[in-house]
mmCIF file of C-alpha atoms in Angstrom:
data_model
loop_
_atom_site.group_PDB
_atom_site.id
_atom_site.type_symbol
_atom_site.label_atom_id
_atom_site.label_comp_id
_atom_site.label_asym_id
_atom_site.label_seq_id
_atom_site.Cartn_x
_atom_site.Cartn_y
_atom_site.Cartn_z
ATOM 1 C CA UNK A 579 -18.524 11.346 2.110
ATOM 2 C CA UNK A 580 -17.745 12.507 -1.496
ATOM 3 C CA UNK A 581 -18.766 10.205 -4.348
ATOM 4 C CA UNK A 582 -16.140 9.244 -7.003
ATOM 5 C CA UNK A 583 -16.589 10.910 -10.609
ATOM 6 C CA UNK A 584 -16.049 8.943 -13.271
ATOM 7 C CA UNK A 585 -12.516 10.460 -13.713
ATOM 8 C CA UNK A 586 -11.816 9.632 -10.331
ATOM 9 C CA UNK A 587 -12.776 5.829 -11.231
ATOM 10 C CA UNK A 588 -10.837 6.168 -14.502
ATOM 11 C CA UNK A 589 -7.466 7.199 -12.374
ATOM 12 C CA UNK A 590 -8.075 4.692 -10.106
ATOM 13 C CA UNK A 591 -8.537 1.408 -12.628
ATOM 14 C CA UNK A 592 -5.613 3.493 -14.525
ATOM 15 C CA UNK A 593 -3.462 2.944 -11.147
ATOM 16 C CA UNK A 594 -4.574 -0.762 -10.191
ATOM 17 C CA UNK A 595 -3.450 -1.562 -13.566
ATOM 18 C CA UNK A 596 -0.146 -0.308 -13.882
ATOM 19 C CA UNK A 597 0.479 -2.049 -10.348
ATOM 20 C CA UNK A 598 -0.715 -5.257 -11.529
ATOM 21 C CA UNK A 599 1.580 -4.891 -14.301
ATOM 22 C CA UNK A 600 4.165 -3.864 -12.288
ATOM 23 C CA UNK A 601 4.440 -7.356 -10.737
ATOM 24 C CA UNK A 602 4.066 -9.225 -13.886
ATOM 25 C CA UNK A 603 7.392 -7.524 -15.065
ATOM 26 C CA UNK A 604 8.907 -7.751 -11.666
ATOM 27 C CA UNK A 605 8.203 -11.884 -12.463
ATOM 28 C CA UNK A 606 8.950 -11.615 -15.737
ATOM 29 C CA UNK A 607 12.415 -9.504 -15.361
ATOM 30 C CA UNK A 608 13.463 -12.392 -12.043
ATOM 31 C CA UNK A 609 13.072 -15.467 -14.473
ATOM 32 C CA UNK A 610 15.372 -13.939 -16.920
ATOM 33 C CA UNK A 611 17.862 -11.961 -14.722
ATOM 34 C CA UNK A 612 18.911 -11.342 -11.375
ATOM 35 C CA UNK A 613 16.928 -9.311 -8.978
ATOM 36 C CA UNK A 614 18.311 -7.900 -5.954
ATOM 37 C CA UNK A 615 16.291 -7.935 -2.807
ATOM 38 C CA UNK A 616 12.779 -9.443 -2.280
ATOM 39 C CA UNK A 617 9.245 -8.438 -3.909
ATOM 40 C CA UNK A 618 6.506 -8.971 -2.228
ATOM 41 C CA UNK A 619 3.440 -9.084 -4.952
ATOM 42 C CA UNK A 620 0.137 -7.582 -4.595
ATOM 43 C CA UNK A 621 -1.537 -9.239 -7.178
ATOM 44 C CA UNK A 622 -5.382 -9.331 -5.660
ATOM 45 C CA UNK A 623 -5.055 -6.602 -3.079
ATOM 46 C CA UNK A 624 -4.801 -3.254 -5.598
ATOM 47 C CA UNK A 625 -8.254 -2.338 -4.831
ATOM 48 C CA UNK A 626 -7.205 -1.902 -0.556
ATOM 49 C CA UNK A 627 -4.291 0.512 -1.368
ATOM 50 C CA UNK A 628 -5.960 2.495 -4.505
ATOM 51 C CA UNK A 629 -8.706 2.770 -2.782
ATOM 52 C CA UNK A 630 -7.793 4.410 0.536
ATOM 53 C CA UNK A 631 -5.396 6.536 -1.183
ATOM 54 C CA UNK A 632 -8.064 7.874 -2.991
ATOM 55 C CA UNK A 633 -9.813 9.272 0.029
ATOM 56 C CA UNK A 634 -6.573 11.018 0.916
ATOM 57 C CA UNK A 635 -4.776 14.573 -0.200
ATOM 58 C CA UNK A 636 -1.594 15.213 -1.332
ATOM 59 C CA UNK A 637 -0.785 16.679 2.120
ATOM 60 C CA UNK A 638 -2.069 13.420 4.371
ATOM 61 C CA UNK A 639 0.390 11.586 4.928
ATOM 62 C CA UNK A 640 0.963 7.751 4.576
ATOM 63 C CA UNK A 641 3.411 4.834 5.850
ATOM 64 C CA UNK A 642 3.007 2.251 3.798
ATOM 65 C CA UNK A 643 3.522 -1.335 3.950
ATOM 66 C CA UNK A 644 6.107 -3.184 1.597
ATOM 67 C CA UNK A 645 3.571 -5.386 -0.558
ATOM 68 C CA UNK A 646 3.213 -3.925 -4.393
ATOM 69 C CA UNK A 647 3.799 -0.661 -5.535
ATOM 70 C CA UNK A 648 -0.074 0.265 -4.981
ATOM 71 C CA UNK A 649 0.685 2.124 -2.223
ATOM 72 C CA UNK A 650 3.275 5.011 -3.915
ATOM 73 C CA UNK A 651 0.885 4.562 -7.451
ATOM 74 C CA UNK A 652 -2.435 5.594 -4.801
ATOM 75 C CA UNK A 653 -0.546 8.300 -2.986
ATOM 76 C CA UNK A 654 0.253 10.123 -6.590
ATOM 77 C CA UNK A 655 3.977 9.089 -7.193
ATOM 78 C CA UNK A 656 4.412 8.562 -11.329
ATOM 79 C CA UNK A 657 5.557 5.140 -13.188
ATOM 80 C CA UNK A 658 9.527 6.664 -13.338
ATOM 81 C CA UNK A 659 10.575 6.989 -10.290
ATOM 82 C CA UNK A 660 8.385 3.684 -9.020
ATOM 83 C CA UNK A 661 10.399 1.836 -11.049
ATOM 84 C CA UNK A 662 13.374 3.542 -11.238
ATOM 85 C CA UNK A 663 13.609 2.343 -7.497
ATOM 86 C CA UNK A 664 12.524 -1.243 -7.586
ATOM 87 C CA UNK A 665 15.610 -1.675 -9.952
ATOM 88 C CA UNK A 666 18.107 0.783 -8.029
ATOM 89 C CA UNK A 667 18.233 2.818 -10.424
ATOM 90 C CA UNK A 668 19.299 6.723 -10.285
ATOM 91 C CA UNK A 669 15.683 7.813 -11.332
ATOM 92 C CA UNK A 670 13.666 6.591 -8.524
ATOM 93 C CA UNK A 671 12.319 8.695 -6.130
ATOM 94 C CA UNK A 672 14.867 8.205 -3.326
ATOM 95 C CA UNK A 673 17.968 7.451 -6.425
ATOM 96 C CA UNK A 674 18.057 4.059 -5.998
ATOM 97 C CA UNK A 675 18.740 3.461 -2.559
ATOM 98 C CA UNK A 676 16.031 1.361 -1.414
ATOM 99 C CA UNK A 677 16.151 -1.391 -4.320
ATOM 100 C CA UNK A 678 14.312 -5.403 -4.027
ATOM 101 C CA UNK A 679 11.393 -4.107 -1.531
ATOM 102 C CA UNK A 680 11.370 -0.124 -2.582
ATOM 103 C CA UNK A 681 11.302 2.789 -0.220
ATOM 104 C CA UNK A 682 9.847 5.289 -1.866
ATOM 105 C CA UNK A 683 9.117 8.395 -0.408
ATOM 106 C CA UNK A 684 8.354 11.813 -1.605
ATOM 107 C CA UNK A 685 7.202 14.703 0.704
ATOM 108 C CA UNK A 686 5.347 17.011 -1.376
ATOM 109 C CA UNK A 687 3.109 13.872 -1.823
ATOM 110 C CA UNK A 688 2.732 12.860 1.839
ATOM 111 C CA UNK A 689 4.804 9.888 1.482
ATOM 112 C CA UNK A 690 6.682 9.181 4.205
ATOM 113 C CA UNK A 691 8.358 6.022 2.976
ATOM 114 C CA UNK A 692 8.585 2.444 4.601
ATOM 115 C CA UNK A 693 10.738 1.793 7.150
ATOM 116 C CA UNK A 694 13.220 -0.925 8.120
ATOM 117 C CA UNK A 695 11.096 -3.448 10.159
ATOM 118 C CA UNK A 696 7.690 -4.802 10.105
ATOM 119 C CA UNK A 697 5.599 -2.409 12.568
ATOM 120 C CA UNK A 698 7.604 1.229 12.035
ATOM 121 C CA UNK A 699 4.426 2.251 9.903
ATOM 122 C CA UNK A 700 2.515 2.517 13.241
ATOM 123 C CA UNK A 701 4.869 4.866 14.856
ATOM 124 C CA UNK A 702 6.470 7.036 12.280
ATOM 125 C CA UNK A 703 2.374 8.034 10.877
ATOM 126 C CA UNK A 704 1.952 8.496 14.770
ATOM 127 C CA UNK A 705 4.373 11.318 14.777
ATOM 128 C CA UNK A 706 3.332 12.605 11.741
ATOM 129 C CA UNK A 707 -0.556 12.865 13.110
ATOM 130 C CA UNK A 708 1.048 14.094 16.558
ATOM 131 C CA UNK A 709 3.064 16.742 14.425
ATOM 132 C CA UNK A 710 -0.731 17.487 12.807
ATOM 133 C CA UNK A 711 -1.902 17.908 16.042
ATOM 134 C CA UNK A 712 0.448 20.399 17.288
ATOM 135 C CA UNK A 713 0.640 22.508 14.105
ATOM 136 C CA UNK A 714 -3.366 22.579 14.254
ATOM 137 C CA UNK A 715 -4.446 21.881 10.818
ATOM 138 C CA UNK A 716 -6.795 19.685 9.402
ATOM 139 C CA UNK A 717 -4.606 16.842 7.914
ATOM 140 C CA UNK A 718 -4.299 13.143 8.610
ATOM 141 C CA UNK A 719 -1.857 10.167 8.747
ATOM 142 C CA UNK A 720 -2.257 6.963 7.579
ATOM 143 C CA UNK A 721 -0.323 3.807 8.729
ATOM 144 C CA UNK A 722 -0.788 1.015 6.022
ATOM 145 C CA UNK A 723 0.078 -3.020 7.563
ATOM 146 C CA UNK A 724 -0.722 -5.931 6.548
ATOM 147 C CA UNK A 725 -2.411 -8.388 9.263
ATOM 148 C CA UNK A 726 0.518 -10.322 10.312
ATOM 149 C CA UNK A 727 1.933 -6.795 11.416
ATOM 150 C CA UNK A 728 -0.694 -6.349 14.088
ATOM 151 C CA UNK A 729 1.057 -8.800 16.565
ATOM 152 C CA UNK A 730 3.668 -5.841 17.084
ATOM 153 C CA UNK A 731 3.815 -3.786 20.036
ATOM 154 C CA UNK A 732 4.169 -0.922 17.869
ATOM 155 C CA UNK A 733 0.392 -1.598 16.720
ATOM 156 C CA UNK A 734 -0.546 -0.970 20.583
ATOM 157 C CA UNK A 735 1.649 1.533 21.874
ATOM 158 C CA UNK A 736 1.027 3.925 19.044
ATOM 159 C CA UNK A 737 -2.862 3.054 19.486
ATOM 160 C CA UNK A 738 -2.705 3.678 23.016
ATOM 161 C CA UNK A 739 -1.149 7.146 22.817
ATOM 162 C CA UNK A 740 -3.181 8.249 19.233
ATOM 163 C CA UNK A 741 -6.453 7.680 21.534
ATOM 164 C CA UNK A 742 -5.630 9.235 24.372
ATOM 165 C CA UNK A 743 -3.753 12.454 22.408
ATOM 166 C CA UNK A 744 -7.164 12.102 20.106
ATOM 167 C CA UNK A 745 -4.549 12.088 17.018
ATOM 168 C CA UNK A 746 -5.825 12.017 13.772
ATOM 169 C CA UNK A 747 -4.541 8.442 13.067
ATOM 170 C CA UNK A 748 -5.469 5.890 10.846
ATOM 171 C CA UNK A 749 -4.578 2.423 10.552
ATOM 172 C CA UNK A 750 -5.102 0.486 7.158
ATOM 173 C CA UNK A 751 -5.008 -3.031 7.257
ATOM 174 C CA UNK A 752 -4.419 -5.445 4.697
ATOM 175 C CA UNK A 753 -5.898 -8.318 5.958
ATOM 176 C CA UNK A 754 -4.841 -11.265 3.817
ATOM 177 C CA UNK A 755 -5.471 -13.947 6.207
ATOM 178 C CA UNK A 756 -2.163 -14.878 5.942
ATOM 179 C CA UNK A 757 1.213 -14.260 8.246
ATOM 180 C CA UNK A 758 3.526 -15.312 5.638
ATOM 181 C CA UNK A 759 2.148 -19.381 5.327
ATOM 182 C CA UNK A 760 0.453 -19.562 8.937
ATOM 183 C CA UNK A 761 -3.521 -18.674 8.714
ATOM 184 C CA UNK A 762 -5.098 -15.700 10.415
ATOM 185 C CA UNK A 763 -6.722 -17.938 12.810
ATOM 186 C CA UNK A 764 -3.635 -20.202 13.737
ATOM 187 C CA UNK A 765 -2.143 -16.588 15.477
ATOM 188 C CA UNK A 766 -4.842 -13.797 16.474
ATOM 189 C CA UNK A 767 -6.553 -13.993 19.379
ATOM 190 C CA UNK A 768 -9.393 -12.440 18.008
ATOM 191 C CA UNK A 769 -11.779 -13.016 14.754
ATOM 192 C CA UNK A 770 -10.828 -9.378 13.163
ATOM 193 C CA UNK A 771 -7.784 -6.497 13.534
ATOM 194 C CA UNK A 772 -10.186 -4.312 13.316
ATOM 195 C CA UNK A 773 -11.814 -5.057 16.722
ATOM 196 C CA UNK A 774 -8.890 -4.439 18.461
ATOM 197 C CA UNK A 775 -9.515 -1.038 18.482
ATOM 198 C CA UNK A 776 -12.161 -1.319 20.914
ATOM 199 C CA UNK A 777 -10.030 -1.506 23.886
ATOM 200 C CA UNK A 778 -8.929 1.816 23.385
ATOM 201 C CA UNK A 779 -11.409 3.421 22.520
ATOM 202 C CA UNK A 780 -10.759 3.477 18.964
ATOM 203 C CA UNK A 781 -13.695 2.002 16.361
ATOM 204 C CA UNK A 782 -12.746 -0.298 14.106
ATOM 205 C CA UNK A 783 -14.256 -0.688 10.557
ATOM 206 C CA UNK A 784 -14.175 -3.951 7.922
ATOM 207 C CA UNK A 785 -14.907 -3.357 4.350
ATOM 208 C CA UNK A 786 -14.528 -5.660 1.224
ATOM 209 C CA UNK A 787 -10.825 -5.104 -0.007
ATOM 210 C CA UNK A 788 -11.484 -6.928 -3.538
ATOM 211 C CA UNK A 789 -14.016 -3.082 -4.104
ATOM 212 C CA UNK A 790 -11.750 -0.208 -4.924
ATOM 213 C CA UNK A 791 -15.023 1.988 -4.342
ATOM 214 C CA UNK A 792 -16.301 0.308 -1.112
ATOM 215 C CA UNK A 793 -12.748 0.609 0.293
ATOM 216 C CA UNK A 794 -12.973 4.409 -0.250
ATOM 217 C CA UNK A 795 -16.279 5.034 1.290
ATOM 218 C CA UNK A 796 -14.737 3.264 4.324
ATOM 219 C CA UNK A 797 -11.417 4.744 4.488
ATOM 220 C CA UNK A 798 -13.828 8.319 3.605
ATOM 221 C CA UNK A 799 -15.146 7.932 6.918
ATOM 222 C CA UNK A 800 -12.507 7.498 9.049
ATOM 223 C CA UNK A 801 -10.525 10.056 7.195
ATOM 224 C CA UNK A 802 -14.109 12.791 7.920
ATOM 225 C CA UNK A 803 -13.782 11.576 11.483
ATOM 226 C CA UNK A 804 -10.089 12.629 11.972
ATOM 227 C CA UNK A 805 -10.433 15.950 10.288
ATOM 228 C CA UNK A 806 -13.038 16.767 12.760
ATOM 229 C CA UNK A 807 -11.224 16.018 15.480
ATOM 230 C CA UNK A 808 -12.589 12.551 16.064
ATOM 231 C CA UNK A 809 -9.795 10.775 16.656
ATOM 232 C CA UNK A 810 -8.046 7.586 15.486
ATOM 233 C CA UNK A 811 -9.781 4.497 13.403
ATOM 234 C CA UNK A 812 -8.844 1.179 12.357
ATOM 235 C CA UNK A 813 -10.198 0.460 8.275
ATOM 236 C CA UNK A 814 -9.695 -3.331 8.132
ATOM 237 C CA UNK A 815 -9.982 -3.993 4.331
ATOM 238 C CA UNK A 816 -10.395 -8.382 3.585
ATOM 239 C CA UNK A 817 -8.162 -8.937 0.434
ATOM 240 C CA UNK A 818 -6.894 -12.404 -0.800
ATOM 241 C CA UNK A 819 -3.219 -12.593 -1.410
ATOM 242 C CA UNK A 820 -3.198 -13.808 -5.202
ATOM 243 C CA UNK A 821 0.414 -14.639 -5.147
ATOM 244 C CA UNK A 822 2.779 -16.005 -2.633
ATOM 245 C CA UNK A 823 4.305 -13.921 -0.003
ATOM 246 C CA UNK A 824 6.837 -13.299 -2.353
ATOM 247 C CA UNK A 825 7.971 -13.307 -5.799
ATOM 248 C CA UNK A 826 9.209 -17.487 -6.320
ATOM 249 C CA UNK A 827 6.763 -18.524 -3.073
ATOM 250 C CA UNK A 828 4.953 -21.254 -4.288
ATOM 251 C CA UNK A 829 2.455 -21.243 -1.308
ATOM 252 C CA UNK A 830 -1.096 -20.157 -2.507
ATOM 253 C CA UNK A 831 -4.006 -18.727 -0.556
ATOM 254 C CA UNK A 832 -7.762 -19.986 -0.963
ATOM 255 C CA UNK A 833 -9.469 -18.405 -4.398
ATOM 256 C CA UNK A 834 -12.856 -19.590 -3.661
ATOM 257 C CA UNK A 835 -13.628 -16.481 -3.118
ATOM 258 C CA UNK A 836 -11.748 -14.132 -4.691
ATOM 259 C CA UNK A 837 -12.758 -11.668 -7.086
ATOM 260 C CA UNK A 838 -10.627 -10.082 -9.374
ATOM 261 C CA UNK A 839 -10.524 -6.238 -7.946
ATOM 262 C CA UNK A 840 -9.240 -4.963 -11.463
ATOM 263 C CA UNK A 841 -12.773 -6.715 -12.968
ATOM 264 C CA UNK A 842 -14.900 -5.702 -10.502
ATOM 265 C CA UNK A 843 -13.672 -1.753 -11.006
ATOM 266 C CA UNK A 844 -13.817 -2.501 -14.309
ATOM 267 C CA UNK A 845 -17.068 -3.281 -14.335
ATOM 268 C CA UNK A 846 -18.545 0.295 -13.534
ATOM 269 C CA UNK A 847 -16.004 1.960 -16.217
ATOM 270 C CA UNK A 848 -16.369 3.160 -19.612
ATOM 271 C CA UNK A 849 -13.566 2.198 -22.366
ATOM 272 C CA UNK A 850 -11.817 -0.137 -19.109
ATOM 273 C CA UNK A 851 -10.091 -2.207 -21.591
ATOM 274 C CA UNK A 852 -8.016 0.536 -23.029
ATOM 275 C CA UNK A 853 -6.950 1.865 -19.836
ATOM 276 C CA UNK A 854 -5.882 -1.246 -18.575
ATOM 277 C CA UNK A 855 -3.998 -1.687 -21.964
ATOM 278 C CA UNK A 856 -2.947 1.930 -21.982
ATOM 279 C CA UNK A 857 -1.868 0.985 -18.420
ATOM 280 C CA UNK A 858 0.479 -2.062 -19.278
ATOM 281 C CA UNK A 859 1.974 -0.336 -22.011
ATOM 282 C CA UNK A 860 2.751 2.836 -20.316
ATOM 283 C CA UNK A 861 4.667 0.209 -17.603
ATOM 284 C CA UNK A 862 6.481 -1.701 -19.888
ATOM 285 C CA UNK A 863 7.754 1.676 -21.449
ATOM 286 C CA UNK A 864 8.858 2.910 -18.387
ATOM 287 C CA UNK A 865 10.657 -0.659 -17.381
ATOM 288 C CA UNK A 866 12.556 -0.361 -20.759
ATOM 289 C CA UNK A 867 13.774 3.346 -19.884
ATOM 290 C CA UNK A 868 14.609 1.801 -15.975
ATOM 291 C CA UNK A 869 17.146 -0.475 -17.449
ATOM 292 C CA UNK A 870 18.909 2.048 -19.598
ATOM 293 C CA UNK A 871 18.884 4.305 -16.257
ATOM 294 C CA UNK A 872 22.531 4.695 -14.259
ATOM 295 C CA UNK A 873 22.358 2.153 -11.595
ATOM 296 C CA UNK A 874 22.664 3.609 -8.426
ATOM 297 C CA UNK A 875 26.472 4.735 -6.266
ATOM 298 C CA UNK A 876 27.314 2.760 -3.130
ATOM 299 C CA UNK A 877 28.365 6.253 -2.127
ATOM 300 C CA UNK A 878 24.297 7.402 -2.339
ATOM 301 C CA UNK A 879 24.555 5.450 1.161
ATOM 302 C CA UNK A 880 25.885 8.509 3.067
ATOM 303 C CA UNK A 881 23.060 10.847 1.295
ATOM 304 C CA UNK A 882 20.534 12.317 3.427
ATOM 305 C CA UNK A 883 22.264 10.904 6.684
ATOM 306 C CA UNK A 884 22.488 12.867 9.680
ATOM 307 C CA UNK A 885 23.613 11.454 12.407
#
């Protein structure tokens, strides 16, 4: 399914790193000033994101979930305008608009951007694998949730249709066991997401989401099945949410088992101390250049609007 060179695993610690400093400023910059919106960390889950995206091309497409910045960092979107958006600023990829929990999107990229409620991943990558279809080539879409988001009816509807169209769909989850404070098992019906899938027709696959590379070689399978024409796939990647559900929750997960994904990458890479260093520096630059950035015009509101 394509191994990962060692520049691969270099970009990929490089990436995990600069999101995990990411929300270390984001906690830093809330204790001593104001921060507008919400910020969801994703301390513990870098390897789920950094790892799918790196089975992806710049033409896939993705709709990403709002937890971290992993997500736009996997997909090949640079430090500026990351941050230039968590902080409203004119620099960020969309100029600001989508401030607090960050909407980035860029197209040449394949990112589609997150949209307003919990469960629009599902349907806006479903058009964008339906629009695949119709053009004919060989792309796919990816819709990124994390397991709380399952209990939509967008998660079913959009499954539904992908299997019966044969779209080449697939859906990421983020399974952090956790809907907010309530357990996995206080709310699903069943022991996985990812065997959901079987009652359309759709495989489901679980893979250790702490493993950047074992993530990949997952999410490299269901991405070889789509491009062939295979169909849809559920990846269900098991993280542990690090943090709280947001930045100032207090609530904490169980870390009996958790391994640090940054270590365990960091394991299998030469010189991984100065990238991760290289990494936190190169944030903290580009956090300092954020804040001298023009903040954002109400009137960027009526940008890009249509109807």
């Amino acid at each position: 399914m394509g191994k990962l060179d060692d520049e691969q695993l270099r970009t990929m610690l490089t990436r995990m790193a600069q999101a995990r400093a990411i929300d270390k400023i984001i906690t830093e910059h809330t204790k001593e000033h104001r921060f507008d919106g919400y910020w969801h960390p994703g301390e513990g889950q870098e390897a789920a994101p950094i790892g799918a995206t790196a089975a992806l091309r710049d033409d896939d497409y993705l709709a990403y979930h709002f937890r971290g910045s992993a997500w736009a960092l996997g997909k090949g979107m640079p430090l500026e305008p990351v941050i230039g958006d968590i902080f409203g600023r004119t620099t960020g990829s969309t100029g600001g608009k989508g401030a607090g929990s960050p909407k980035w999107a860029d197209p040449a990229i394949g990112l589609l951007g997150e949209g307003g409620t919990l469960g629009s991943a599902f349907v806006v990558a479903g058009g964008a694998a339906l629009a695949i279809d119709i053009r004919g080539t060989d792309q796919v879409a990816v819709a990124a949730f994390g397991d709380a988001t399952s209990a939509r009816g967008t998660f079913h509807e959009t499954l539904l249709q992908a299997s019966v169209w044969n779209l080449p769909l697939i859906y990421f989850c983020e399974n952090n066991h956790w809907q907010v404070a309530t357990p996995f098992e206080a709310w699903s019906p069943t022991k996985t997401v990812a065997e959901r899938g079987a009652a359309y027709g759709v495989p489901g696959l679980e893979v250790d989401g702490q493993d950047a590379q074992a993530v990949h070689e997952a999410m490299s399978v269901a991405v070889a099945r789509a491009r062939a024409g295979g169909g849809p796939t559920i990846v269900e990647a098991h993280v542990t949410r690090a943090r709280g559900h947001y930045e100032g929750d207090l609530h904490r997960a169980d870390m009996s088992s958790y391994r640090d994904p940054i270590d365990v990458l960091a394991n299998r890479v030469k010189n991984a101390d100065e990238i991760i260093k290289q990494a936190e520096a190169d944030v903290r630059a580009e956090y300092a250049k954020a804040l001298d950035a023009p903040v954002a015009d109400p009137d960027i509101l009526w940008k890009d609007v249509f109807a």
